[in-house]
Coordinates of C-alpha atoms and ligand atoms in Angstrom, one line a residue:
X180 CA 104.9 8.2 48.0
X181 CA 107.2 6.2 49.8
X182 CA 105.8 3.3 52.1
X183 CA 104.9 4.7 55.5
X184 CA 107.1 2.8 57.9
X185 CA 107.0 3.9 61.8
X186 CA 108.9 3.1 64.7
X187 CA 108.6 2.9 68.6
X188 CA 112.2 3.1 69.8
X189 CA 111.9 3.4 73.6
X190 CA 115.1 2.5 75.6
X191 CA 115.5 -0.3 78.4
X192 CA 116.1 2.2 81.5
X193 CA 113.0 1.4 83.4
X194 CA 109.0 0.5 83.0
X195 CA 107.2 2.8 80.1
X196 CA 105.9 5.6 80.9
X197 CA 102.1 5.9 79.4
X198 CA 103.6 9.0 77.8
X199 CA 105.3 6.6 75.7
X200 CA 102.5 4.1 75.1
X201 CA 100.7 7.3 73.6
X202 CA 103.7 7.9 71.4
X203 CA 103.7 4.3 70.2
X204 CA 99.3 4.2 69.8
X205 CA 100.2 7.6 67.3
X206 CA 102.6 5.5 65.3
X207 CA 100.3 2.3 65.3
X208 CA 97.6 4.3 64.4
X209 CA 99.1 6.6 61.4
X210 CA 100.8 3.3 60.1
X211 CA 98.0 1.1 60.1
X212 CA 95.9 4.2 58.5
X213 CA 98.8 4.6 55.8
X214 CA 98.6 0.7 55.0
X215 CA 102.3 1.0 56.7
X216 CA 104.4 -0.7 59.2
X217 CA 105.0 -0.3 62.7
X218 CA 108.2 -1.6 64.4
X219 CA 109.6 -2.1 67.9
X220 CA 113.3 -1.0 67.6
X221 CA 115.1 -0.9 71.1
X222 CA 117.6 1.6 72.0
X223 CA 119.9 0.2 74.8
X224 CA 123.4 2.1 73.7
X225 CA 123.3 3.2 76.8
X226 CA 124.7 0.1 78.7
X227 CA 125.0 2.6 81.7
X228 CA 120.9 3.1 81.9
X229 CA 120.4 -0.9 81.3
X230 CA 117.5 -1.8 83.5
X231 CA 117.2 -5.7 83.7
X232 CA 113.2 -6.8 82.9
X233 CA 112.5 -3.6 81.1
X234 CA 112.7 -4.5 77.6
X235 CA 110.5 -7.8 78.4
X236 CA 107.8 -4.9 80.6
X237 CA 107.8 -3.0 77.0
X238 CA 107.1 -6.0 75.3
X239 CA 103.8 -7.4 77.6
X240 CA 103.1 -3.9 77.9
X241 CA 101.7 -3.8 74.6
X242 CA 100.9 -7.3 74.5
X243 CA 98.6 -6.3 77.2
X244 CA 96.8 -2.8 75.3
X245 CA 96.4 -4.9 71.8
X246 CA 98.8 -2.7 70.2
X247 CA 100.6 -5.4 67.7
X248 CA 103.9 -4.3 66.0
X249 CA 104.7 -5.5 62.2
X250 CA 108.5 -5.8 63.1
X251 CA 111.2 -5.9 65.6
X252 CA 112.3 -7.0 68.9
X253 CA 110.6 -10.1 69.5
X254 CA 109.0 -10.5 66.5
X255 CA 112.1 -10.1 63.8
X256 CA 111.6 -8.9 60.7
X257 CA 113.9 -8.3 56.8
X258 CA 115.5 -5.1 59.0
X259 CA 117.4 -6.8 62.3
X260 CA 118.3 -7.0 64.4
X261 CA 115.9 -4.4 66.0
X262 CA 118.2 -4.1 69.4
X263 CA 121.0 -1.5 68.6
X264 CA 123.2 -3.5 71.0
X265 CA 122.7 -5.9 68.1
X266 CA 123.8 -3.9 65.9
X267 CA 127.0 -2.7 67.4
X268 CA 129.5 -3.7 64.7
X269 CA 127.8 -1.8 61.9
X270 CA 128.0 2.2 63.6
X271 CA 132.0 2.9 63.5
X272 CA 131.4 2.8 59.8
X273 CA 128.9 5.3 59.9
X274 CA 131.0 7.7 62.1
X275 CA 134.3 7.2 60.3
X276 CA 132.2 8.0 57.1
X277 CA 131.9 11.4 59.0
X278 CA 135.2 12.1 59.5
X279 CA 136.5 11.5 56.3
X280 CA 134.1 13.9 55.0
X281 CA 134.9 16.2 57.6
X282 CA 131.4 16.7 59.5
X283 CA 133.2 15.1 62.5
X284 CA 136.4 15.1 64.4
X285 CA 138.0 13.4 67.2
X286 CA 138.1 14.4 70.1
X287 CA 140.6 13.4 73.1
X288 CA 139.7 15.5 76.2
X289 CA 139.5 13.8 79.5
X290 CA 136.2 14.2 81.6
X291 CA 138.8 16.2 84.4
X292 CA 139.5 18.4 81.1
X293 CA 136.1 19.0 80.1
X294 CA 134.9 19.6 83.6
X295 CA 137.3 22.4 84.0
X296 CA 136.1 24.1 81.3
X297 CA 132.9 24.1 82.2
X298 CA 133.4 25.9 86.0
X299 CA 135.9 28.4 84.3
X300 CA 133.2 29.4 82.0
X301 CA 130.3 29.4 85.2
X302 CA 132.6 31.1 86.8
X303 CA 132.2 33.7 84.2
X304 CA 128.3 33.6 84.0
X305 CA 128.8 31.7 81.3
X306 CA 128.1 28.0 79.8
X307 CA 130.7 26.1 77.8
X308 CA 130.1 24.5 74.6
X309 CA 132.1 22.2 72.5
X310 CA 131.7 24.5 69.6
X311 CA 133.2 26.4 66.6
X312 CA 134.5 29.1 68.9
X313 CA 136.3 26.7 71.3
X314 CA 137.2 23.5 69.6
X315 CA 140.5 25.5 68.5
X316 CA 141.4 25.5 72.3
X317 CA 140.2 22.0 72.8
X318 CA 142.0 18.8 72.4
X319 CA 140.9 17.1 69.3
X320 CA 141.8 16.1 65.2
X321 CA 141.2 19.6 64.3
X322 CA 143.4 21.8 66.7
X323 CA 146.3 19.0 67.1
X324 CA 148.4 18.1 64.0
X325 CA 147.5 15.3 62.0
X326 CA 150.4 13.0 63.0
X327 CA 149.7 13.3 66.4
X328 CA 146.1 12.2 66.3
X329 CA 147.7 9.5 64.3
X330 CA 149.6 8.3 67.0
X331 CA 147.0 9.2 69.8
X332 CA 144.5 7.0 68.0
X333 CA 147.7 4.0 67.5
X334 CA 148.1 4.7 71.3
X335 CA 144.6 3.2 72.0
X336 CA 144.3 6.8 73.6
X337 CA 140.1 7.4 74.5
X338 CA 138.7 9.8 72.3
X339 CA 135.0 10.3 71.3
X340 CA 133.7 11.6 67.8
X341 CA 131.9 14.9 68.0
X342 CA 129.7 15.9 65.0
X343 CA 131.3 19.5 63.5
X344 CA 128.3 22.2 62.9
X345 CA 129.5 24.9 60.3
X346 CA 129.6 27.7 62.6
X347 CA 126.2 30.4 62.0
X348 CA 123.8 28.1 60.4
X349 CA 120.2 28.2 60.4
X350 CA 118.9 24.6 61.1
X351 CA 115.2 24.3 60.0
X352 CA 113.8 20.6 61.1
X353 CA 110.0 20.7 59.5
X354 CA 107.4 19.3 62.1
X355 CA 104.0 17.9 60.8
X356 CA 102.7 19.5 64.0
X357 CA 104.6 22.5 64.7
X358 CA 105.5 23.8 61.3
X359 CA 109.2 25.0 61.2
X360 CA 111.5 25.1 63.9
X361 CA 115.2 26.8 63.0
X362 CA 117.9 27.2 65.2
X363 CA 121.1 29.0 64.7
X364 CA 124.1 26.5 64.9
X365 CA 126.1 28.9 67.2
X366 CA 123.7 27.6 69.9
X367 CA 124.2 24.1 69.7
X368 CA 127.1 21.8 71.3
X369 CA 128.8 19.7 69.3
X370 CA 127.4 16.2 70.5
X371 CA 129.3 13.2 70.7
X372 CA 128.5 10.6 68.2
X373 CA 130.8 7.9 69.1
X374 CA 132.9 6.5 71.7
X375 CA 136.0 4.5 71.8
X376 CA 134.3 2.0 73.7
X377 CA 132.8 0.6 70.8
X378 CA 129.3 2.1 71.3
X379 CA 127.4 5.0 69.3
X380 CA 125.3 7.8 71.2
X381 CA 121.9 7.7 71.0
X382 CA 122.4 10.3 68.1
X383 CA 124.0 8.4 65.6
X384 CA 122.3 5.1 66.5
X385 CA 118.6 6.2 66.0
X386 CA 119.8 8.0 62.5
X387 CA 121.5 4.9 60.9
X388 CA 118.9 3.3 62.4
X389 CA 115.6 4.9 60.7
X390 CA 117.5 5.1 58.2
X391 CA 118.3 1.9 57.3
X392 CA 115.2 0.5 58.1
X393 CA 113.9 2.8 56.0
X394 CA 111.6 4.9 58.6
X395 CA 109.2 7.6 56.7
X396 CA 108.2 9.3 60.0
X397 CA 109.7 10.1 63.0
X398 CA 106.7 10.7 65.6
X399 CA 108.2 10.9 69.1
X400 CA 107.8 13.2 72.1
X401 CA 108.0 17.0 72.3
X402 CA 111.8 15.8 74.6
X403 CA 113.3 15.0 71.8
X404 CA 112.7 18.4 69.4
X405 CA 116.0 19.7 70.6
X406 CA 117.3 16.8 69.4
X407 CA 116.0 17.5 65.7
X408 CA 118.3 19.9 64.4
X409 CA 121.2 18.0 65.1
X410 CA 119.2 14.7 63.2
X411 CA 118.5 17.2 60.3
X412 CA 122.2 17.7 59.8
X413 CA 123.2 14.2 60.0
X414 CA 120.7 13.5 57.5
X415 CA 122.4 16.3 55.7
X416 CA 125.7 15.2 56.3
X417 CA 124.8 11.3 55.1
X418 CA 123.4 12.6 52.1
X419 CA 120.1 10.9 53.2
X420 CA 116.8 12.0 52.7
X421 CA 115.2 12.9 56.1
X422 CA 112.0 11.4 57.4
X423 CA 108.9 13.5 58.2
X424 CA 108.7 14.5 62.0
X425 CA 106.4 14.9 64.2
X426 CA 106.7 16.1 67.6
X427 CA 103.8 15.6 70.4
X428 CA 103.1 17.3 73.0
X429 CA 103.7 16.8 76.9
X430 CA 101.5 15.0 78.8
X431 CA 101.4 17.4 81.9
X432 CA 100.3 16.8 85.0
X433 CA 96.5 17.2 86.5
X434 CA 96.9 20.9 87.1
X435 CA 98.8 21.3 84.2
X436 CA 101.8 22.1 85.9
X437 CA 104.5 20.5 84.4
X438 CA 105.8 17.1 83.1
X439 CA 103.8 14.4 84.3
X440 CA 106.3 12.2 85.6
X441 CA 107.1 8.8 87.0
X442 CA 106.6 9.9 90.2
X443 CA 103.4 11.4 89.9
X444 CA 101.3 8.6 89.5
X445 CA 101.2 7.0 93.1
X446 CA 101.2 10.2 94.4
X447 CA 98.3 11.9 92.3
X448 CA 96.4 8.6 92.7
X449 CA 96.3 7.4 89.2
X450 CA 99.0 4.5 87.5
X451 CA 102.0 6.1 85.2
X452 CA 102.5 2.5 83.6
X453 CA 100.7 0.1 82.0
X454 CA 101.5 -2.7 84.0
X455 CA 102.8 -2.9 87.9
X456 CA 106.4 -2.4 88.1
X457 CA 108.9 -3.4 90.5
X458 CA 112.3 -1.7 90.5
X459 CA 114.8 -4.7 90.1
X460 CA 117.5 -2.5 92.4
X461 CA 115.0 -1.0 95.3
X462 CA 112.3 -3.1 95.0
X463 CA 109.8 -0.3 95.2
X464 CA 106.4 -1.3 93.3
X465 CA 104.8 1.4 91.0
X466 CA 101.1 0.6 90.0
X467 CA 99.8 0.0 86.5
X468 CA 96.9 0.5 85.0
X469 CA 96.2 -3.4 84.3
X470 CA 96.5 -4.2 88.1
X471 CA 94.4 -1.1 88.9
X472 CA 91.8 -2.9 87.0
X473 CA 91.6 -1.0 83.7
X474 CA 90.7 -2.2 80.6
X475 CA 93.3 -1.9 77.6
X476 CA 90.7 -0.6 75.6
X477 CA 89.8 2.2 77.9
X478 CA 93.7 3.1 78.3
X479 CA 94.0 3.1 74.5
X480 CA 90.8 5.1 74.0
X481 CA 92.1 7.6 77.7
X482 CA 95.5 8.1 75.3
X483 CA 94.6 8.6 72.2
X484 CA 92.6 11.6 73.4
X485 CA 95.6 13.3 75.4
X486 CA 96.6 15.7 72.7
X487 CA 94.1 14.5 69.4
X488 CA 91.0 14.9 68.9
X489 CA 88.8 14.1 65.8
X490 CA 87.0 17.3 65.5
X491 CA 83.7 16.2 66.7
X492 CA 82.6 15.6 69.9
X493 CA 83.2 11.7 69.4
X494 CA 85.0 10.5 72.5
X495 CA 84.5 6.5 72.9
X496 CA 87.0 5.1 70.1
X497 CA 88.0 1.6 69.8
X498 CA 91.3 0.7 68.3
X499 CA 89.9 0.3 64.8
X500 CA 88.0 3.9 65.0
X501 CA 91.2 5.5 66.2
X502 CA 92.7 4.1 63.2
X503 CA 90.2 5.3 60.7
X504 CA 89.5 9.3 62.5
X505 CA 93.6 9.5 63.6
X506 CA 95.3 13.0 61.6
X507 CA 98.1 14.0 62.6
X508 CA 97.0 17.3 61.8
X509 CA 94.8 17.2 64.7
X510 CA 97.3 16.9 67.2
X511 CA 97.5 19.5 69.1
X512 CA 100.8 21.8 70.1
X513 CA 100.2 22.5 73.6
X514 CA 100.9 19.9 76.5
X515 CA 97.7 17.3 77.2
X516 CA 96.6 17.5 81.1
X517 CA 96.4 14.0 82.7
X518 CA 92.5 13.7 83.9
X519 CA 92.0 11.3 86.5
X520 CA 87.9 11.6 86.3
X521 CA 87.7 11.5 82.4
X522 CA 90.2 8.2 82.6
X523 CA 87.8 6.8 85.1
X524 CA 84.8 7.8 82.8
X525 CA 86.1 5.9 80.0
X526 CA 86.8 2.8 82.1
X527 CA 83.5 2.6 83.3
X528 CA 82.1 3.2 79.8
X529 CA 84.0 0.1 78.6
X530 CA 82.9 -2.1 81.2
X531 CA 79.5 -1.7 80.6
X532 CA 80.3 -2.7 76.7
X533 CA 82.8 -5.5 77.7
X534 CA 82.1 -9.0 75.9
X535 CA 80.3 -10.6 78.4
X536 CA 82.8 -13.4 78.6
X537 CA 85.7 -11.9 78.9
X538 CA 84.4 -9.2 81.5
X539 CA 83.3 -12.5 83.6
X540 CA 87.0 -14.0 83.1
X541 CA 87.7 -10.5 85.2
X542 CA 85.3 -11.1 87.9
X543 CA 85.9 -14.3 88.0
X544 CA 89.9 -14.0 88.8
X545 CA 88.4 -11.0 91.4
X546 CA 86.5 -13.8 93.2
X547 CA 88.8 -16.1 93.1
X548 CA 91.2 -13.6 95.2
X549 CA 88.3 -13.7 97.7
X550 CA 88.3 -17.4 97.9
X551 CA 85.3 -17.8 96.5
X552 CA 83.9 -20.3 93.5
X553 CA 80.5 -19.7 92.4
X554 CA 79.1 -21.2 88.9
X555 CA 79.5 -19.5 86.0
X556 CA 76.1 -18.6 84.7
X557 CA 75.0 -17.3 88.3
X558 CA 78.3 -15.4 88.3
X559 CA 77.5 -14.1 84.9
X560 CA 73.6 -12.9 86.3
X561 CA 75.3 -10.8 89.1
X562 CA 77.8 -9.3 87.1
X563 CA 75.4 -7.5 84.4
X564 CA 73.7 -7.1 87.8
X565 CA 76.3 -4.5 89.0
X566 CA 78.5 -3.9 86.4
X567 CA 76.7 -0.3 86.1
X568 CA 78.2 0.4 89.5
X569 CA 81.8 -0.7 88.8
X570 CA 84.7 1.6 87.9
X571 CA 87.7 -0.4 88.1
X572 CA 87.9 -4.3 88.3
X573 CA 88.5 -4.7 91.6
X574 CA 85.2 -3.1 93.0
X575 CA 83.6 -6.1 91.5
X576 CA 84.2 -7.7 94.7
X577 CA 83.1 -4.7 96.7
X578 CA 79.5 -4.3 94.7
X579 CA 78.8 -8.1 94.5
X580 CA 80.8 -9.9 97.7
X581 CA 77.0 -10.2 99.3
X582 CA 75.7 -12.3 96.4
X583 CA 78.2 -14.9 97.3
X584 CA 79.0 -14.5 101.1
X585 CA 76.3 -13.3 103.6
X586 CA 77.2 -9.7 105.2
X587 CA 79.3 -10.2 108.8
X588 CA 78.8 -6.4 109.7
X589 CA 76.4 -4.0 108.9
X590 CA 77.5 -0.3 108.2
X591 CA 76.7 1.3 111.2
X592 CA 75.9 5.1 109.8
X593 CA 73.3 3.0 107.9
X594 CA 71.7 1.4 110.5
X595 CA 71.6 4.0 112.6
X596 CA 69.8 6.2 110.2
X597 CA 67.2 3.2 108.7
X598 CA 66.7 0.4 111.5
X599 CA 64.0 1.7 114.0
X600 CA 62.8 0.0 117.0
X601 CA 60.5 -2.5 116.1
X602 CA 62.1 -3.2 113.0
X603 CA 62.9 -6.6 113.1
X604 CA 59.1 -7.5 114.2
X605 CA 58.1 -6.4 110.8
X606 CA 61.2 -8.2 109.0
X607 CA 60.0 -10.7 110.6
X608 CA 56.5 -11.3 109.2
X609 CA 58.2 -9.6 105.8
X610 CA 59.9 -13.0 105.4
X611 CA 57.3 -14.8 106.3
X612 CA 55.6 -13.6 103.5
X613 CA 58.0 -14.2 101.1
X614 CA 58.2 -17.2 102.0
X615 CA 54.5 -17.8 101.0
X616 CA 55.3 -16.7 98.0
X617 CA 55.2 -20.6 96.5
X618 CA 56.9 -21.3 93.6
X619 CA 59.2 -17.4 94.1
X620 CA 58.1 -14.9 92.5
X621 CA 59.8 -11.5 92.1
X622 CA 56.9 -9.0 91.4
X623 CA 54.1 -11.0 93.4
X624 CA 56.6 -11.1 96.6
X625 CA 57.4 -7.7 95.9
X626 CA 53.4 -6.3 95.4
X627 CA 52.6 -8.4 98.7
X628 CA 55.6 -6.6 100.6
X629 CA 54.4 -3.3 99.4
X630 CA 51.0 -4.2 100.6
X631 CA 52.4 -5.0 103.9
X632 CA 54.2 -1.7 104.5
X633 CA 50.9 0.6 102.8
X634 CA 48.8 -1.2 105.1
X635 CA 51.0 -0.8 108.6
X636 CA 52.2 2.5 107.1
X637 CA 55.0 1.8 107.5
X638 CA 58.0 4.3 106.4
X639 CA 58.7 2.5 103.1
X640 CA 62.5 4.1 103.0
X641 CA 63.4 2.9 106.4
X642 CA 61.9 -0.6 106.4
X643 CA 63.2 -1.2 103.1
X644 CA 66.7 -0.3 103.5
X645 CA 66.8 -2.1 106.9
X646 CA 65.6 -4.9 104.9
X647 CA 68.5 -4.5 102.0
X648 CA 70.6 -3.9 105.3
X649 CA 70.2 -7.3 106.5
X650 CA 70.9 -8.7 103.2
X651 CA 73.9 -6.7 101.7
X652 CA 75.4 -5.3 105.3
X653 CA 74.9 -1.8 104.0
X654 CA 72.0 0.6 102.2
X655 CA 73.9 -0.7 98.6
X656 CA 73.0 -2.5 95.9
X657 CA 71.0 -3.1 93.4
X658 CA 66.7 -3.7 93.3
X659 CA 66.2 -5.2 96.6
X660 CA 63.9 -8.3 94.9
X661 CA 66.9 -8.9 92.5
X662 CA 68.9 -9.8 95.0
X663 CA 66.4 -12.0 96.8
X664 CA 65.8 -14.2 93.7
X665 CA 69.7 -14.1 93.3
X666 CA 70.7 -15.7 96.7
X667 CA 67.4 -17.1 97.0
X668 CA 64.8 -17.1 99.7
X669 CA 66.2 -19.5 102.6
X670 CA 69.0 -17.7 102.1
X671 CA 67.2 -14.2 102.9
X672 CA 65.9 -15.4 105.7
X673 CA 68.8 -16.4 107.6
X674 CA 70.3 -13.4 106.9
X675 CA 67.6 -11.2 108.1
X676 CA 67.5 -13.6 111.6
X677 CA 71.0 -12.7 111.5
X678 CA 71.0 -9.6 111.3
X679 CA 68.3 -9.4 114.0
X680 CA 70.1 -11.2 116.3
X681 CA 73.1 -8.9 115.5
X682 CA 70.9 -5.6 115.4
X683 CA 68.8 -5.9 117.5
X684 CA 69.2 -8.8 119.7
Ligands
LIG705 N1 115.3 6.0 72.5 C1 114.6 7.2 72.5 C2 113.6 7.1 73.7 O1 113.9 6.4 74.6 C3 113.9 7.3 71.2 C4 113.6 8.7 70.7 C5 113.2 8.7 69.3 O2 112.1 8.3 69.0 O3 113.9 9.2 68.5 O4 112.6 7.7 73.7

């Protein structure tokens, strides 16, 4: 078998859509399984669609989720360049290769021409094509006379190169996940290969591309399947061995209506991109998922699952799982709905298995947002202390600001429901216990306090939570003797004068 060799070919036009991180974690994942490579090609024919900082986004992007590449842009590699702007000089070749054995012709018509032809046909219910039934009427190196495309093309005259389908022909692409697709060549335009500006269309880039870098599988979004019959031909018309394809499905939107797309994420509450993005022309920021405090790993393992599965009910996967369980025969042919909750779920679930260390780099940049600087080993106790509670990075600082500042308001809804009149009396002597407590000690302070309350009968939920109250500012938090022995007992008993004074004054 030939060497599995993969490729992620996105194209500079913006930030990447996690669509296309999930394409380029199925070619990771199937090359690394096959022993093969993986490679970062970038597409930028289209100067038109150049977005400045995108192809340096793609690049951290996947510095950011792990995913390394073997090859390419950045890295180099025996195949570059990897940028097809790179690689300019060595298309016309490939297109004049076509037209001297006839599977492509020039073609001279003016936009104004083109655009004519195309409302006389609407006006006729119909849709124009650049086909076998119209190139005749059409201005290009089949319908004129040979000596005047000569001196057209001496002219310096603009012309594009169109590929030339034999007219009737049933186009089969073979998908690993959809089996076979055919088409009849009647349907299809012919597309433009080339254009006298020098540049090739995305068509015959990617083509001469994979294959002379010598691409086994072509696994790419559902988007581009229409694309496939005309890639088939070329291969055909080369004289080039095609590489397998695979086609995923769409991600689709929560509801499962429709494309999930770029503008979605903001709007539905959930990040499209990997990282934060701001638009170079409108400055408009679109979240990420690393600034929305996800973990890469719980992205990866979120992706991987939108559209495969492993057959079992296995769903936590790290990278080097996904690499051994990944089939592409498991991928599944209808569109993947976007799930908010199970994306969530998974982040949550890596946090509580984070490396201790790097989880406390995390809450440790959180705090430092906050202003605050606490040391490291305390900052460590409070984290496993409340990790269990945290979702996203951020709401580190929301679970845990109490351990390091004292409260400065108190959640009204709970005080209202907990702190009864006389209240603070009893806090009172409550801290004077505690404090007898001599050296601290978490369960004798905390069988002493439950004496008090038994013996004054007390309502344990109320005085307790007015006591947690006065501490963490609302009815939150972990075991209220934790956090005492955290922050210490002086500490406690400001806070609870504090919040008497506040309270109930
Ligand atoms: N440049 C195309 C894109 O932006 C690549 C499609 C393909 O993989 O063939 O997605």
């Amino acid at each position: 078998m030939k060497k599995v060799r993969v490729r992620f070919a996105p194209s500079p036009t913006g930030p990447l859509h996690i669509g296309g991180v999930r394409t380029a974690l199925y070619n990771y994942l199937f090359a690394k399984q096959n022993g093969g490579d993986f490679l970062l090609r970038i597409e930028d024919t289209d100067q038109t669609r150049f977005v400045p900082g995108a192809e340096e986004y793609i690049i951290e992007a996947f510095q950011w989720l792990g995913i390394q590449f073997d090859e390419g842009v950045g890295i180099g590699g025996p195949f570059g360049p990897y940028k097809q702007s790179e690689r300019k000089p060595m298309y016309k070749k490939y297109a004049d290769q076509l037209i001297e054995t006839g599977w492509a012709y020039y073609a001279f018509d003016t936009p104004e021409e083109l655009d004519a032809r195309r409302k006389e046909a609407e006006a006729q219910k119909k849709t124009f094509q650049y086909d076998a039934t119209t190139r005749d009427g059409l201005c290009n190196s089949l319908s004129l006379s040979k000596e005047e495309v000569e001196q057209r093309l001496q002219s310096g005259a603009p012309y594009v190169i169109r590929f030339k389908y034999p007219a009737n022909l049933d186009i089969t692409v073979h998908d690993l996940i959809r089996g076979e697709v055919t088409i009849n060549s009647n349907l299809l335009d012919d597309k433009v290969l080339y254009k006298s500006d020098g540049m090739p269309t995305y068509h015959l880039a990617n083509i001469v591309d994979d294959h002379t870098m010598e691409i086994s599988h072509v696994i790419r979004g559902e988007e581009w399947l229409p694309s496939a019959p005309l890639h088939v031909m070329l291969y055909k018309a080369f004289g080039w061995e095609a590489p397998n394809f695979a086609h995923l499905p769409l991600l689709l939107k929560p509801d499962g209506n429709g494309k999930l797309s770029k503008r979605d994420g903001d709007r539905l509450g959930f990040p499209v991109f990997p990282l934060q993005w701001k638009d170079p022309k409108s400055g408009e920021i679109s979240s990420g998922y690393r600034e929305s405090g996800y973990l890469p790993e719980a992205v990866i393992n979120m992706l991987a699952l939108l559209g495969w599965n492993p057959g079992t009910e296995q769903e936590m996967m790290d990278l080097d799982t996904l690499v051994k369980l990944f089939s592409i025969d498991k991928i599944s042919k209808s569109g993947a709905k976007f799930d908010l909750e199970k994306a969530k779920w998974f982040n949550h679930q890596y946090i509580q298995i984070a490396d201790d260390n790097l989880l406390l780099q995390h809450f440790e940049k959180v705090l430092a947002l906050h202003n605050v600087k606490a040391e490291g080993e305390y900052v460590k106790m409070v984290m496993n202390m409340i990790k269990e509670r945290v979702h996203f990075i951020p709401e580190f600082w929301e679970q845990s600001s109490y351990f390091f500042v004292a409260p400065t308001e108190y959640d009204p809804q709970a005080v209202k429901k907990r702190w009864k009149p006389g209240t603070a009396g009893h806090l009172c002597k409550m801290i004077e216990i505690i404090d007898s407590v001599q050296p601290f000690d978490k369960q004798v302070a905390h069988d002493k306090i439950m004496d008090y309350v038994q013996g004054n009968e007390l309502n344990m939920g109320a005085i307790m939570n007015s006591f947690r109250i006065a501490l963490v500012g609302a009815a939150k938090g972990p075991e209220l003797f934790e956090i005492i022995a955290a922050i210490g007992v002086d500490e406690t008993k400001n806070r609870v004068q504090k919040a008497i004074q506040v309270i109930e004054p």
